[in-house]
Short mmCIF file of C-alpha atoms in Angstrom, two decimals:
data_model
loop_
_atom_site.label_atom_id
_atom_site.label_comp_id
_atom_site.label_asym_id
_atom_site.label_seq_id
_atom_site.Cartn_x
_atom_site.Cartn_y
_atom_site.Cartn_z
CA MET E 134 -8.31 -84.26 -4.71
CA ALA E 135 -10.97 -83.13 -7.14
CA PRO E 136 -13.28 -80.74 -5.27
CA ASP E 137 -16.26 -81.82 -7.73
CA SER E 138 -16.43 -84.95 -6.36
CA ALA E 139 -18.67 -86.22 -4.65
CA SER E 140 -17.15 -89.75 -4.78
CA ALA E 141 -14.32 -89.22 -3.61
CA HIS E 142 -14.68 -87.84 -0.55
CA GLU E 143 -17.53 -90.37 0.83
CA ALA E 144 -14.19 -92.48 1.82
CA ASP E 145 -13.35 -89.85 4.67
CA SER E 146 -16.91 -89.69 5.66
CA ALA E 147 -16.17 -92.87 7.08
CA SER E 148 -14.59 -92.58 9.70
CA ILE E 149 -16.64 -89.27 10.74
CA PRO E 150 -18.06 -90.43 13.80
CA VAL E 151 -22.37 -91.50 14.40
CA PRO E 152 -23.78 -90.83 17.50
CA ASP E 153 -26.16 -94.18 18.01
CA ASN E 154 -28.92 -92.69 19.72
CA ALA E 155 -29.28 -89.13 16.86
CA PRO E 156 -32.61 -87.37 16.49
CA GLU E 157 -34.37 -86.75 13.55
CA CYS E 158 -34.17 -84.00 11.68
CA VAL E 159 -33.82 -82.34 8.67
CA VAL E 160 -29.79 -80.68 7.64
CA VAL E 161 -30.48 -77.17 5.44
CA VAL E 162 -27.22 -76.01 4.31
CA PRO E 163 -27.20 -72.82 2.93
CA ALA E 164 -24.64 -72.93 -0.30
CA HIS E 165 -22.79 -70.06 -2.45
CA ASN E 166 -20.04 -70.89 -4.32
CA ASP E 167 -19.08 -73.64 -2.17
CA ALA E 168 -18.87 -76.31 -4.93
CA GLY E 169 -14.89 -77.07 -3.05
CA ARG E 170 -16.03 -78.29 0.29
CA ILE E 171 -20.00 -78.75 0.04
CA ALA E 172 -20.23 -82.61 -0.57
CA LEU E 173 -18.44 -83.00 2.28
CA THR E 174 -20.92 -81.61 3.98
CA VAL E 175 -23.38 -83.54 2.86
CA LEU E 176 -21.93 -87.02 3.07
CA ALA E 177 -21.28 -85.78 6.16
CA ALA E 178 -24.89 -85.30 7.51
CA ARG E 179 -25.86 -87.67 4.28
CA ALA E 180 -24.09 -90.43 8.04
CA LEU E 181 -25.86 -89.57 10.82
CA PRO E 182 -28.56 -91.56 11.65
CA GLY E 183 -31.06 -88.98 12.40
CA VAL E 184 -30.79 -86.98 9.62
CA ARG E 185 -33.80 -87.91 7.26
CA ALA E 186 -32.69 -85.63 4.29
CA VAL E 187 -29.96 -83.10 3.26
CA VAL E 188 -31.12 -79.68 1.58
CA VAL E 189 -28.72 -77.65 -0.45
CA LEU E 190 -30.40 -74.27 -0.63
CA GLU E 191 -28.60 -70.78 -2.48
CA SER E 192 -28.17 -68.42 -0.21
CA GLY E 193 -25.72 -65.70 -2.29
CA PRO E 194 -27.62 -62.59 -4.35
CA SER E 195 -27.88 -64.35 -7.12
CA ALA E 196 -26.75 -68.30 -7.95
CA SER E 197 -23.83 -69.40 -7.95
CA THR E 198 -21.41 -69.27 -10.74
CA ASP E 199 -19.87 -72.44 -10.31
CA SER E 200 -20.64 -75.99 -9.21
CA THR E 201 -22.57 -75.92 -6.49
CA ARG E 202 -25.55 -77.50 -7.18
CA ARG E 203 -24.34 -80.52 -9.08
CA VAL E 204 -21.81 -81.03 -6.49
CA ALA E 205 -24.68 -81.17 -3.75
CA ALA E 206 -26.84 -82.91 -5.71
CA ASP E 207 -23.49 -84.95 -7.01
CA SER E 208 -23.72 -86.04 -3.38
CA GLY E 209 -27.51 -86.80 -2.81
CA ALA E 210 -28.60 -83.48 -1.67
CA ALA E 211 -31.87 -81.89 -2.47
CA VAL E 212 -31.43 -78.57 -3.29
CA PRO E 213 -34.69 -77.25 -4.01
CA ALA E 214 -35.13 -73.62 -6.36
CA ASP E 215 -36.65 -71.75 -2.90
CA ALA E 216 -37.31 -72.05 0.49
CA SER E 217 -40.92 -72.61 -0.08
CA ALA E 218 -39.88 -76.16 0.11
CA LEU E 219 -38.93 -76.73 3.34
CA ALA E 220 -42.53 -77.13 4.26
CA GLY E 221 -42.73 -80.09 2.91
CA TYR E 222 -40.79 -81.44 4.82
CA ALA E 223 -43.10 -81.06 8.44
CA PRO E 224 -43.03 -81.89 11.25
CA LEU E 225 -38.87 -82.48 11.19
CA PRO E 226 -37.04 -80.14 13.62
CA LEU E 227 -34.45 -78.00 10.75
CA LEU E 228 -31.23 -78.11 11.64
CA PHE E 229 -29.22 -75.13 9.36
CA LEU E 230 -25.13 -75.90 9.22
CA ASP E 231 -22.53 -73.59 6.85
CA ALA E 232 -20.94 -75.25 3.46
CA GLY E 233 -17.73 -75.89 5.61
CA ARG E 234 -19.23 -77.76 8.63
CA GLN E 235 -17.48 -80.37 6.53
CA GLN E 236 -16.37 -83.66 9.31
CA ARG E 237 -17.47 -81.33 12.62
CA VAL E 238 -21.02 -82.01 11.64
CA THR E 239 -21.39 -83.93 14.17
CA GLU E 240 -20.25 -80.73 16.52
CA ALA E 241 -23.56 -78.81 15.54
CA LEU E 242 -26.20 -81.18 17.33
CA THR E 243 -25.16 -79.56 20.36
CA LEU E 244 -28.38 -77.30 18.79
CA LEU E 245 -30.31 -79.98 17.63
CA GLY E 246 -31.05 -81.11 21.28
CA PRO E 247 -32.75 -78.59 23.23
CA VAL E 248 -35.30 -78.29 20.35
CA VAL E 249 -35.37 -82.02 20.19
CA ALA E 250 -36.84 -82.05 23.44
CA GLY E 251 -38.57 -79.68 23.51
CA ARG E 252 -36.25 -77.03 25.91
CA ALA E 253 -36.00 -74.52 22.91
CA ASP E 254 -38.47 -74.09 19.87
CA ALA E 255 -34.89 -72.29 18.48
CA THR E 256 -31.32 -72.61 18.97
CA VAL E 257 -29.60 -70.44 17.73
CA ALA E 258 -25.07 -70.73 17.73
CA VAL E 259 -22.95 -68.42 19.14
CA GLY E 260 -19.55 -67.66 18.58
CA GLY E 261 -16.44 -65.29 19.98
CA GLY E 262 -14.88 -62.00 18.60
CA ARG E 263 -16.54 -59.10 18.20
CA GLY E 264 -18.05 -59.90 14.56
CA ASP E 265 -18.29 -57.60 12.18
CA ALA E 266 -20.65 -55.04 12.05
CA ALA E 267 -24.30 -56.25 10.27
CA ALA E 268 -23.15 -58.88 14.42
CA ARG E 269 -22.38 -56.41 16.28
CA LEU E 270 -26.11 -54.40 15.56
CA SER E 271 -27.84 -58.49 16.03
CA ARG E 272 -26.68 -58.75 19.06
CA ARG E 273 -27.62 -55.47 19.74
CA GLY E 274 -31.05 -56.36 18.43
CA LEU E 275 -31.41 -58.84 19.95
CA GLU E 276 -30.99 -58.10 23.79
CA ARG E 277 -33.51 -55.55 23.22
CA ALA E 278 -35.10 -57.99 21.55
CA GLY E 279 -34.85 -59.74 25.41
CA LEU E 280 -31.99 -62.45 24.45
CA VAL E 281 -28.39 -61.63 25.52
CA LEU E 282 -26.06 -64.03 23.29
CA PRO E 283 -23.00 -65.04 25.00
CA GLY E 284 -20.76 -63.60 21.19
CA VAL E 285 -21.73 -62.94 18.17
CA LEU E 286 -24.02 -65.01 16.08
CA SER E 287 -22.59 -67.72 14.14
CA GLY E 288 -25.03 -68.47 11.76
CA GLU E 289 -26.18 -71.51 12.22
CA TYR E 290 -28.29 -72.88 14.16
CA CYS E 291 -32.03 -75.03 14.49
CA LEU E 292 -35.41 -74.24 14.35
CA SER E 293 -38.46 -76.00 15.33
CA HIS E 294 -40.60 -76.41 11.64
CA ALA E 295 -43.21 -74.47 13.94
CA ALA E 296 -40.74 -72.06 14.21
CA TRP E 297 -39.61 -71.98 10.83
CA SER E 298 -43.16 -72.04 10.25
CA LEU E 299 -43.55 -68.35 12.50
CA SER E 300 -39.81 -66.83 10.90
CA TRP E 301 -41.54 -67.30 7.09
CA PRO E 302 -41.06 -65.36 5.08
CA PRO E 303 -37.22 -64.85 6.31
CA ALA E 304 -36.31 -61.65 5.47
CA ALA E 305 -32.95 -60.50 3.23
CA GLY E 306 -29.31 -61.84 2.39
CA ALA E 307 -27.82 -60.74 6.31
CA GLY E 308 -30.77 -60.15 8.11
CA ALA E 309 -32.38 -62.97 7.29
CA LEU E 310 -31.52 -64.80 11.08
CA PRO E 311 -31.38 -62.18 13.43
CA GLY E 312 -34.35 -61.78 12.24
CA ALA E 313 -36.30 -65.31 12.21
CA VAL E 314 -35.48 -65.07 15.75
CA ALA E 315 -37.01 -61.32 16.32
CA ASP E 316 -39.99 -62.87 15.01
CA LEU E 317 -39.46 -64.99 17.43
CA LEU E 318 -38.80 -63.09 20.64
CA ARG E 319 -41.81 -61.44 19.95
CA ALA E 320 -44.73 -64.10 19.47
CA GLY E 321 -43.14 -65.75 22.95
CA ARG E 322 -41.50 -68.74 22.19
CA THR E 323 -37.83 -69.78 23.35
CA VAL E 324 -34.56 -68.66 21.47
CA LEU E 325 -31.27 -70.70 23.29
CA PRO E 326 -27.95 -69.55 22.37
CA VAL E 327 -25.40 -72.62 22.09
CA VAL E 328 -22.48 -72.29 22.01
CA LEU E 329 -20.60 -73.70 19.10
CA GLU E 330 -17.26 -72.78 17.27
CA ALA E 331 -17.73 -71.86 13.95
CA PRO E 332 -16.18 -73.99 10.79
CA ARG E 333 -14.46 -71.72 9.16
CA GLU E 334 -13.98 -67.13 9.30
CA HIS E 335 -16.60 -65.41 7.46
CA ARG E 336 -15.50 -62.00 4.98
CA ALA E 337 -17.28 -59.23 6.02
CA ARG E 338 -20.69 -57.55 4.61
CA GLY E 339 -20.21 -54.32 4.81
CA TRP E 340 -22.63 -52.10 4.33
CA ARG E 341 -25.42 -53.92 2.51
CA GLY E 342 -25.37 -56.20 5.34
CA ARG E 343 -25.32 -53.88 8.27
CA ARG E 344 -28.12 -52.35 6.52
CA GLN E 345 -30.45 -55.56 6.48
CA VAL E 346 -30.26 -56.31 9.32
CA ALA E 347 -31.58 -53.60 10.62
CA ARG E 348 -34.14 -53.63 8.30
CA ALA E 349 -35.53 -56.73 9.80
CA LEU E 350 -35.05 -55.97 13.74
CA ARG E 351 -37.35 -52.75 12.53
CA GLU E 352 -39.46 -54.14 10.32
CA ARG E 353 -40.15 -57.56 11.15
CA ARG E 354 -43.37 -58.35 12.55
#
């Protein structure tokens, strides 16, 4: 099977269990050089009845060098130039998923429920293990801000649109999610951690990622 073929994955997406009463949201998929997995993730998200749009955003320090953007667009995703386009999807909540989520998209709906029900302004997925230096710093920094995490941030999360507006613009790189959470906590908003198995193991982000997290926790408003 060719990794760049969105149509080749259509049959696979039909086997994904679809909830009867999925709440409305916009799925956002940060991706970088993910041409081999992005099609199935987009198709799986689009198969959910509550998903009004799937948006694929470039997440690397530079543009993808493979066909990620083309495959995402061919699979039915919107591929805007930057994240500011998310402003146009108000008032729907934004569900941020890993590009490797693929057939397991429905598992991540656990992040959406508390936001839709009004029990939280944001939810963040946490997983097991120690994580890399950036993940450990994020955990310690957010604990000092008042949020105790039962694990390390895995990078998937859900924001009400109001919460997204409060945390815009995002911090750089690895600091984007901890910076957004810090913004919300300082604004008195509710952030709920949700234990969710990560769809794939993330590579360590090195000292650059740790510096980005430290800067975000220190400098966010």
